[in-house]
Structures are given as C-alpha cells and as structure tokens.
CSV table of C-alpha atoms and ligand atoms in Angstrom, one decimal:
chain,number,residue,atom,x,y,z
A,1332,MET,CA,49.1,88.2,-3.3
A,1333,ASN,CA,46.3,89.2,-4.3
A,1334,ASN,CA,43.5,90.8,-1.6
A,1335,LYS,CA,41.2,91.3,-3.5
A,1336,ALA,CA,38.8,88.9,-4.6
A,1337,VAL,CA,39.0,89.9,-8.7
A,1338,GLN,CA,36.2,88.0,-10.6
A,1339,LEU,CA,37.1,86.9,-14.0
A,1340,GLN,CA,34.7,88.9,-16.0
A,1341,HIS,CA,35.3,91.8,-14.1
A,1342,TYR,CA,38.9,91.5,-15.7
A,1343,ILE,CA,37.9,90.1,-19.2
A,1344,LEU,CA,35.6,93.7,-18.7
A,1345,ASN,CA,38.5,96.0,-18.2
A,1346,GLU,CA,41.2,94.5,-20.5
A,1347,GLN,CA,38.0,94.6,-23.1
A,1348,LYS,CA,38.7,98.4,-23.3
A,1349,LYS,CA,42.4,97.3,-24.6
A,1350,PHE,CA,40.6,96.2,-28.2
A,1351,PRO,CA,39.3,98.7,-30.0
A,1352,TYR,CA,37.0,97.3,-32.1
A,1353,ALA,CA,36.0,94.6,-29.9
A,1354,LYS,CA,32.4,95.5,-28.6
A,1355,GLY,CA,32.0,92.9,-25.8
A,1356,ASP,CA,31.4,89.9,-28.3
A,1357,PHE,CA,35.4,89.0,-26.9
A,1358,THR,CA,34.0,89.3,-23.4
A,1359,LEU,CA,31.1,87.0,-23.6
A,1360,LEU,CA,33.4,84.7,-26.3
A,1361,LEU,CA,35.5,84.0,-23.1
A,1362,SER,CA,32.9,83.9,-20.3
A,1363,ASP,CA,31.4,81.1,-23.3
A,1364,ILE,CA,35.3,79.2,-23.4
A,1365,ILE,CA,35.2,79.9,-19.3
A,1366,ILE,CA,31.5,77.8,-19.0
A,1367,GLY,CA,33.0,75.2,-21.4
A,1368,SER,CA,35.2,74.5,-18.9
A,1369,LYS,CA,34.3,74.5,-16.0
A,1370,ILE,CA,31.3,71.9,-17.3
A,1371,ILE,CA,34.3,69.8,-18.8
A,1372,SER,CA,35.8,70.3,-14.7
A,1373,ARG,CA,32.8,68.9,-13.3
A,1374,GLU,CA,32.8,66.0,-15.1
A,1375,VAL,CA,36.3,65.3,-14.8
A,1376,ASN,CA,35.9,65.7,-10.5
A,1377,LYS,CA,33.4,63.4,-10.4
A,1378,ALA,CA,35.1,61.2,-13.4
A,1379,GLY,CA,36.6,58.3,-10.5
A,1380,LEU,CA,32.3,58.0,-10.1
A,1381,VAL,CA,30.6,57.7,-12.4
A,1382,GLU,CA,31.1,55.5,-15.5
A,1383,ILE,CA,33.2,58.1,-17.7
A,1384,LEU,CA,36.0,56.8,-17.0
A,1385,GLY,CA,37.8,54.9,-19.7
A,1386,LEU,CA,38.2,54.6,-23.4
A,1387,THR,CA,34.8,54.5,-26.6
A,1388,GLY,CA,36.4,52.0,-27.7
A,1389,ASN,CA,37.0,54.9,-31.7
A,1390,GLU,CA,39.9,56.5,-33.1
A,1391,ASN,CA,40.6,60.4,-33.4
A,1392,ILE,CA,42.2,61.6,-36.4
A,1393,GLN,CA,45.7,61.3,-35.1
A,1394,GLY,CA,45.0,57.8,-34.3
A,1395,GLU,CA,45.0,57.8,-31.0
A,1396,GLN,CA,42.1,56.2,-28.6
A,1397,VAL,CA,39.6,58.4,-27.8
A,1398,GLN,CA,38.8,58.2,-24.0
A,1399,LYS,CA,35.5,59.4,-23.3
A,1400,LEU,CA,36.2,62.5,-21.1
A,1401,ASP,CA,38.0,63.6,-24.1
A,1402,ASP,CA,34.7,63.3,-26.0
A,1403,TYR,CA,32.5,65.3,-23.3
A,1404,SER,CA,35.0,68.5,-23.9
A,1405,ASN,CA,35.4,68.4,-27.3
A,1406,ASP,CA,30.8,68.2,-27.6
A,1407,THR,CA,31.2,70.3,-24.8
A,1408,LEU,CA,32.6,72.7,-26.1
A,1409,ILE,CA,31.3,72.4,-29.4
A,1410,ASN,CA,27.9,72.6,-28.2
A,1411,ILE,CA,28.5,76.0,-26.5
A,1412,LEU,CA,31.1,78.6,-29.3
A,1413,SER,CA,27.9,77.3,-31.5
A,1414,GLN,CA,25.6,78.9,-30.1
A,1415,ASN,CA,27.8,82.2,-30.0
A,1416,GLN,CA,27.1,84.2,-33.8
A,1417,SER,CA,30.2,86.1,-32.9
A,1418,VAL,CA,32.1,82.3,-33.8
A,1419,GLY,CA,31.6,81.8,-37.6
A,1420,GLY,CA,33.7,78.4,-36.5
A,1421,VAL,CA,36.3,76.2,-34.5
A,1422,ALA,CA,38.6,73.7,-35.0
A,1423,SER,CA,39.7,70.8,-32.6
A,1424,GLU,CA,42.4,67.7,-32.0
A,1425,GLU,CA,39.3,65.4,-32.1
A,1426,MET,CA,37.5,66.4,-35.1
A,1427,ALA,CA,39.0,65.4,-38.7
A,1428,ASP,CA,37.8,69.1,-40.0
A,1429,PRO,CA,36.8,72.3,-38.1
A,1430,ILE,CA,32.9,72.6,-38.3
A,1431,TYR,CA,32.3,76.1,-39.7
A,1432,PHE,CA,28.5,78.1,-38.4
A,1433,GLU,CA,27.8,79.6,-41.9
A,1434,ASP,CA,24.7,80.9,-40.3
A,1435,HIS,CA,26.5,83.1,-37.6
A,1436,THR,CA,26.4,86.3,-40.6
A,1437,GLU,CA,28.1,88.0,-38.1
A,1438,ALA,CA,31.0,86.0,-36.9
A,1439,ARG,CA,34.4,88.0,-36.2
A,1440,TYR,CA,36.1,85.3,-34.0
A,1441,CYS,CA,37.5,81.6,-35.0
A,1442,VAL,CA,38.2,79.6,-31.5
A,1443,LEU,CA,41.1,76.2,-32.0
A,1444,PHE,CA,41.3,74.1,-28.6
A,1445,ASP,CA,42.7,70.2,-27.9
A,1446,PRO,CA,39.6,70.2,-25.6
A,1447,LEU,CA,40.8,67.5,-23.6
A,1448,ASP,CA,45.0,67.7,-23.0
A,1449,GLY,CA,47.1,64.7,-21.3
A,1450,SER,CA,43.7,62.1,-21.7
A,1451,SER,CA,46.1,59.4,-21.7
A,1452,ASN,CA,46.7,60.3,-18.1
A,1453,ILE,CA,42.1,61.1,-16.3
A,1454,ASP,CA,41.6,57.1,-15.3
A,1455,VAL,CA,45.0,58.0,-12.8
A,1456,ASN,CA,44.2,60.9,-11.5
A,1457,VAL,CA,47.0,63.4,-13.0
A,1458,SER,CA,46.5,67.0,-13.9
A,1459,ILE,CA,44.7,67.7,-17.6
A,1460,GLY,CA,43.5,69.9,-19.1
A,1461,THR,CA,41.9,72.1,-21.8
A,1462,ILE,CA,44.2,74.6,-23.9
A,1463,PHE,CA,42.0,77.1,-26.6
A,1464,SER,CA,43.3,79.5,-29.1
A,1465,ILE,CA,41.1,82.6,-30.7
A,1466,TYR,CA,41.3,84.5,-33.9
A,1467,LYS,CA,39.4,87.6,-35.6
A,1468,LEU,CA,38.2,85.9,-38.9
A,1469,LYS,CA,40.4,87.9,-42.1
A,1470,LYS,CA,36.6,89.1,-43.1
A,1471,ASP,CA,34.2,89.8,-40.5
A,1472,GLY,CA,31.3,87.4,-41.2
A,1473,GLU,CA,33.3,85.1,-43.7
A,1474,ILE,CA,34.8,81.8,-42.5
A,1475,THR,CA,36.5,79.6,-44.7
A,1476,GLU,CA,39.8,77.1,-43.8
A,1477,MET,CA,42.5,80.0,-44.1
A,1478,ASP,CA,41.0,82.0,-41.4
A,1479,PHE,CA,42.3,78.5,-39.2
A,1480,LEU,CA,44.9,78.6,-40.5
A,1481,ARG,CA,47.4,81.1,-39.7
A,1482,LYS,CA,50.2,82.0,-37.6
A,1483,GLY,CA,50.7,82.4,-34.4
A,1484,ARG,CA,51.4,85.8,-33.6
A,1485,GLU,CA,47.5,86.3,-34.9
A,1486,GLN,CA,46.5,85.0,-32.0
A,1487,LEU,CA,43.3,87.6,-30.1
A,1488,ALA,CA,44.2,85.1,-26.6
A,1489,SER,CA,45.4,82.6,-25.9
A,1490,GLY,CA,44.8,80.2,-22.5
A,1491,TYR,CA,43.8,76.7,-21.0
A,1492,ILE,CA,42.2,75.3,-17.9
A,1493,LEU,CA,44.5,72.9,-15.9
A,1494,TYR,CA,42.6,70.5,-13.6
A,1495,GLY,CA,44.5,70.1,-11.3
A,1496,SER,CA,44.5,69.9,-7.4
A,1497,SER,CA,42.3,72.8,-7.8
A,1498,THR,CA,41.7,73.8,-11.0
A,1499,MET,CA,43.0,77.0,-12.7
A,1500,LEU,CA,42.4,78.7,-15.9
A,1501,VAL,CA,45.6,80.8,-17.2
A,1502,PHE,CA,44.8,83.4,-20.6
A,1503,THR,CA,46.9,86.2,-22.3
A,1504,THR,CA,45.1,89.2,-24.6
A,1505,GLY,CA,48.5,90.0,-25.2
A,1506,GLU,CA,48.6,92.7,-22.0
A,1507,GLY,CA,50.8,89.8,-19.8
A,1508,VAL,CA,49.5,86.2,-19.1
A,1509,HIS,CA,47.0,86.4,-15.9
A,1510,GLY,CA,46.0,83.3,-14.0
A,1511,PHE,CA,42.1,82.8,-12.0
A,1512,THR,CA,41.9,80.0,-9.2
A,1513,LEU,CA,38.1,78.5,-9.0
A,1514,ASP,CA,35.9,78.7,-5.9
A,1515,PRO,CA,33.9,75.6,-6.7
A,1516,SER,CA,32.1,76.5,-3.5
A,1517,LEU,CA,31.3,80.0,-5.5
A,1518,GLY,CA,31.7,78.7,-9.2
A,1519,GLU,CA,33.4,81.8,-9.9
A,1520,PHE,CA,37.4,82.2,-10.8
A,1521,ILE,CA,39.2,84.9,-8.7
A,1522,LEU,CA,42.1,86.1,-9.6
A,1523,SER,CA,45.3,84.5,-8.5
A,1524,HIS,CA,48.0,85.2,-10.5
A,1525,GLU,CA,48.7,88.4,-12.3
A,1526,ASN,CA,50.9,89.1,-14.9
A,1527,ILE,CA,52.8,85.3,-13.9
A,1528,THR,CA,56.0,85.7,-15.9
A,1529,ILE,CA,58.5,82.7,-16.0
A,1530,PRO,CA,61.6,83.0,-13.3
A,1531,GLU,CA,65.0,83.2,-14.6
A,1532,ASN,CA,66.7,82.2,-11.5
A,1533,SER,CA,64.5,78.7,-12.5
A,1534,LYS,CA,64.7,75.8,-10.4
A,1535,LYS,CA,66.7,74.4,-13.4
A,1536,ILE,CA,63.4,72.4,-14.4
A,1537,TYR,CA,63.9,70.2,-17.7
A,1538,SER,CA,61.0,68.1,-18.5
A,1539,VAL,CA,61.1,65.2,-21.8
A,1540,ASN,CA,60.1,61.7,-22.2
A,1541,GLN,CA,63.9,60.4,-21.5
A,1542,ALA,CA,62.8,56.9,-23.4
A,1543,ASN,CA,62.8,58.7,-26.8
A,1544,TYR,CA,66.1,59.1,-26.5
A,1545,ARG,CA,67.2,56.6,-28.8
A,1546,PHE,CA,65.2,57.3,-31.2
A,1547,TRP,CA,66.2,61.2,-31.2
A,1548,ASP,CA,68.8,62.4,-33.8
A,1549,GLU,CA,72.7,62.8,-32.9
A,1550,ASN,CA,72.3,66.8,-32.4
A,1551,THR,CA,69.0,66.1,-30.2
A,1552,LYS,CA,71.0,63.5,-28.0
A,1553,LYS,CA,74.0,65.7,-27.5
A,1554,MET,CA,71.5,68.4,-26.4
A,1555,ILE,CA,69.4,66.4,-24.4
A,1556,ASP,CA,72.9,65.3,-22.2
A,1557,TYR,CA,73.3,68.7,-21.6
A,1558,PHE,CA,70.9,68.8,-19.5
A,1559,THR,CA,71.1,65.6,-17.7
A,1560,LYS,CA,75.0,66.1,-17.9
A,1561,GLU,CA,76.7,68.9,-18.2
A,1562,ALA,CA,75.0,71.7,-17.4
A,1563,GLU,CA,77.1,72.9,-14.7
A,1564,LYS,CA,74.4,73.6,-11.7
A,1565,PRO,CA,73.3,70.0,-11.9
A,1566,PHE,CA,68.9,69.9,-13.4
A,1567,SER,CA,66.1,68.7,-12.0
A,1568,SER,CA,63.8,66.5,-13.7
A,1569,ARG,CA,59.8,66.7,-14.6
A,1570,TYR,CA,58.7,65.6,-17.1
A,1571,ILE,CA,53.9,64.2,-16.0
A,1572,GLY,CA,52.7,63.2,-19.6
A,1573,SER,CA,50.5,66.3,-19.6
A,1574,LEU,CA,51.8,69.1,-21.7
A,1575,VAL,CA,49.7,71.6,-20.0
A,1576,ALA,CA,50.1,70.4,-16.3
A,1577,ASP,CA,54.4,70.0,-17.3
A,1578,PHE,CA,54.1,73.4,-19.0
A,1579,HIS,CA,51.9,75.1,-16.5
A,1580,ARG,CA,54.5,73.9,-13.7
A,1581,ASN,CA,57.3,75.4,-15.9
A,1582,LEU,CA,55.7,78.4,-15.8
A,1583,LEU,CA,55.8,78.6,-12.6
A,1584,TYR,CA,59.0,77.3,-11.3
A,1585,GLY,CA,60.9,78.2,-15.1
A,1586,GLY,CA,62.8,75.8,-16.7
A,1587,ILE,CA,62.6,73.9,-20.2
A,1588,PHE,CA,59.5,72.0,-21.5
A,1589,MET,CA,60.3,69.4,-25.0
A,1590,TYR,CA,59.2,67.3,-26.9
A,1591,PRO,CA,61.9,66.8,-30.0
A,1592,LEU,CA,61.6,65.2,-33.1
A,1593,ASP,CA,61.6,61.6,-32.7
A,1594,TYR,CA,62.5,58.7,-35.2
A,1595,LYS,CA,60.4,56.1,-33.6
A,1596,LEU,CA,58.9,56.0,-37.1
A,1597,LYS,CA,61.6,55.6,-39.6
A,1598,GLU,CA,59.7,56.7,-42.6
A,1599,LYS,CA,58.2,59.8,-41.3
A,1600,PRO,CA,60.0,61.8,-38.2
A,1601,ARG,CA,58.2,64.2,-36.5
A,1602,GLY,CA,57.4,65.6,-33.2
A,1603,LYS,CA,53.8,64.3,-32.0
A,1604,LEU,CA,52.0,68.1,-30.7
A,1605,ARG,CA,50.5,69.6,-32.3
A,1606,LEU,CA,51.3,73.0,-33.8
A,1607,MET,CA,47.5,74.4,-33.7
A,1608,TYR,CA,46.0,73.9,-30.5
A,1609,GLU,CA,48.8,72.6,-28.0
A,1610,ALA,CA,52.8,74.3,-29.2
A,1611,ASN,CA,50.6,78.0,-30.8
A,1612,PRO,CA,48.4,78.8,-27.7
A,1613,LEU,CA,50.8,78.1,-25.3
A,1614,ALA,CA,54.4,79.6,-27.0
A,1615,MET,CA,51.6,83.0,-26.7
A,1616,ILE,CA,51.5,82.8,-23.5
A,1617,ILE,CA,55.2,81.3,-22.5
A,1618,GLU,CA,56.2,85.2,-24.9
A,1619,GLN,CA,53.7,87.5,-22.9
A,1620,ALA,CA,55.5,86.2,-19.8
A,1621,GLY,CA,59.5,86.6,-20.8
A,1622,GLY,CA,59.9,82.9,-21.9
A,1623,SER,CA,60.4,81.2,-26.1
A,1624,ALA,CA,59.2,78.6,-28.0
A,1625,THR,CA,61.0,77.2,-30.8
A,1626,ASN,CA,60.1,73.8,-33.1
A,1627,GLY,CA,64.4,73.9,-33.1
A,1628,LYS,CA,64.5,75.6,-36.4
A,1629,GLU,CA,62.3,78.8,-36.0
A,1630,ASN,CA,59.6,80.6,-33.0
A,1631,ILE,CA,57.7,78.6,-32.9
A,1632,LEU,CA,54.9,81.8,-33.6
A,1633,ASP,CA,55.9,82.2,-36.7
A,1634,ILE,CA,55.4,78.9,-38.5
A,1635,LYS,CA,53.2,79.6,-41.3
A,1636,PRO,CA,50.8,76.4,-41.5
A,1637,ASN,CA,49.8,73.8,-44.1
A,1638,MET,CA,47.7,71.2,-41.9
A,1639,ILE,CA,45.5,72.0,-38.9
A,1640,HIS,CA,46.6,69.1,-37.7
A,1641,GLN,CA,50.4,69.7,-38.1
A,1642,ARG,CA,52.7,68.6,-35.7
A,1643,GLU,CA,56.0,70.5,-34.5
A,1644,PRO,CA,58.8,69.0,-31.8
A,1645,LEU,CA,58.3,72.2,-28.9
A,1646,TYR,CA,61.0,73.7,-27.2
A,1647,ILE,CA,59.3,75.9,-24.5
A,1648,GLY,CA,60.3,77.2,-21.2
A,1649,ASN,CA,62.7,80.0,-19.7
A,1650,LYS,CA,64.8,82.1,-23.2
A,1651,GLU,CA,68.2,80.9,-21.7
A,1652,TYR,CA,67.3,76.9,-21.8
A,1653,ILE,CA,66.5,77.3,-25.2
A,1654,ASP,CA,68.6,79.3,-26.2
A,1655,ILE,CA,70.7,76.4,-25.4
A,1656,ALA,CA,69.2,73.8,-26.9
A,1657,MET,CA,69.1,75.9,-30.1
A,1658,LYS,CA,72.8,75.8,-30.5
A,1659,TYR,CA,72.8,72.1,-29.7
A,1660,LEU,CA,70.2,71.6,-32.1
A,1661,ASN,CA,71.8,74.1,-34.9
A,1662,GLY,CA,75.2,72.3,-33.7
A,1663,SER,CA,77.1,74.9,-33.2
B,2930,AHG,P1,46.1,64.7,-25.5
B,2930,AHG,O1,46.0,63.5,-24.9
B,2930,AHG,O2,45.1,66.5,-25.9
B,2930,AHG,O3,46.8,63.8,-27.4
B,2930,AHG,O4,48.6,65.1,-25.3
B,2930,AHG,C1,48.9,64.1,-24.9
B,2930,AHG,C2,50.8,64.4,-25.7
B,2930,AHG,C3,50.4,66.1,-24.2
B,2930,AHG,O5,49.5,66.7,-23.5
B,2930,AHG,C4,52.5,65.3,-23.6
B,2930,AHG,O6,52.8,65.9,-23.0
B,2930,AHG,C5,52.6,64.3,-23.9
B,2930,AHG,O7,51.4,64.0,-25.2
B,2930,AHG,C6,53.2,63.0,-23.8
B,2930,AHG,O8,53.9,62.2,-24.5
B,2930,AHG,P2,54.4,60.9,-24.6
B,2930,AHG,O9,53.3,59.7,-23.9
B,2930,AHG,O10,55.4,60.2,-25.8
B,2930,AHG,O11,55.4,61.4,-23.3
B,2931,MN,MN1,47.8,68.1,-26.1
B,2932,MN,MN1,44.0,66.4,-26.0
C-alpha cells in the first residue's frame, strides 16, 4: 500500500518530465479536467437531494434521452476547457459537432469526452463516470475536425473518473496506469493505485448484456456460450450497465467486458459503444495495464475513425480472454 500521500498535481508534474514538448500546459490541462470532475462529483453525490434527477425531456445526437446530469457534466467540462488557452477544441457524446475555440491561437491539444457514462443509472444510485481522451493538435494553433478523427493509438493521455462508493480518477499518459482517490475532506485526489496492471489469474469475470443474445450472430453466440457454459473453470458474470464501472472492476479484478455487434436494428447491425470517447480511452488504459481491446476484427486503437460518433463493438480485458473471443468471432 502506498504510504506516502502523493497528491495528484505533484504526480502529474513528475510525469510531466516525460513530455519533452509540454511546457507545463499539459499539467494544467489535466488539472482542469480534474477540477471539472470534482464539480461533477459534487453534483452527482447530492443528485438525490436537489431537483437534478430525471430527464430533461430532450434527446441527444445519439437519439438517447438526456439526463439533467449529462447536460450539467457536459456544460461543466466545456466551461472549464474553454478557458484553457492550450485547448483548441472539444468533442462530446452530448454534442452533434465539436466546439472550436478559434481564439486559442496558442492551442496544442483537443479533448474528447463522454461527460457522464452510465447515465441510465443516475436515478438508482449506481456508479457512473466521466471518460476523457486527449490528443495533440496536428498543427499547433490550428484546429479542424481532422484533429478529432484520430486513431486511438495517437492519444496523448486518457482516463476516467468513477463516481462510485468513492470518487476515483484512473488515467495514463503512456507511462503506466495510475489511480487516485478523492479525499472529500481535502478536495484532493491522492495516489491510491500506482501502476495498475490487469491481474492474469483473474476472478474470471465476463461482462455482457445477456438479454441481447437473440440479436447476436452465430459466432457471437458460440463465443458467449464458451464463457457461460464451456470454459473448464467457470466464469462469474458481472454487468452493471455503466461501462466505466464495469471496466474499472475488470481492470482491478481481471476479466473481459463485451458489447458485441447486435442485429436489434435489422437494417444496420452496430455496436452501441462509441469509439472516440468510450472505446479508445479505455483501450489505451487497458493496453498500458497489460490487457487488450478489439472490435472483433482489429485492435481498437488502430481503427481509423471517419465519424466522431462512430460506434464499434467492444471486447476489452485480459489478453487471454480477448484471444479466445477473437477465435470464436472469426469462426476459427
Ligand atoms: P452513456 O450513459 O454514456 O450513454 O453510456 C451507456 C453505455 C455504457 O455505459 C454501458 O456499458 C452501456 O451503455 C449499457 O448498455 P445496455 O443497457 O444496452 O446494456
Ligand atoms: Mn457512455
Ligand atoms: Mn454519456
């Protein structure tokens, strides 16, 4: 157990040294995202008390009902990042198009985020989270949509904040995965999980929404049958319905999270999860933690996106389980 209470800013500054080109602006950018998460955490933790629960009555670009906290979280992150001169623009699950900060002529980064993941769970007090992804602009001081349509491999950093029994930040800058727990009495994130790696001899967890079984193709069904019926050592099934919470548990305990291609929408089979601000940031983390992530065909981080809200099937967790999944999915 880490017995020195390393505060987040100190840790980032130390990490900072590994970034030859960042002039302290990267540290400030991460700190701004953290401030946003503290504000969101405060609202999430009292959501039951103030009139912030429930639906706003409008739909987002994904055609999903928008919860008030989704809006609040989105606005919070935009307000903070729009004041950071090093950020050229942001893209969010909750907005059809990116917002470009044209006047940030010194900008060097762009940020993509799912401001509140698992929002269908807000009203029932199940863990939810914020997921973020940071890219360096292709050209300092200039930003176009192409800055957002990047392979996940190009991420500079990614992470999530989990609003659960405690508020935890987990992020990577490509130098391992580190977890910080918010001490609400200090308002500071303190290092609690240094160098997280996904355990190999895992608790054998698989996470999938089993109710979609009828909408999967034959190979997917065979793959799920392996995890549910055929594995010599039985798995246990854990599925919360908040990607960030399911992912975090599997990261610490080991296992595989799956959101397969489903044929619910006959005319257009699709994955549900979004590549740019769900799959990519978590894929960077899982690779840094010794695991892997695929859409069933290729590594998530190698997918060249053509739309910001692009959806992909997602299989993410221990390499051993990903390999098994790939074997079935590709009919071998
Ligand atoms: P979001 O709340 O950001 O729209 O994400 C919800 C996602 C993800 O958090 C979760 O894994 C998945 O939806 C659950 O989907 P199903 O309810 O279809 O299983
Ligand atoms: Mn989400
Ligand atoms: Mn969301």
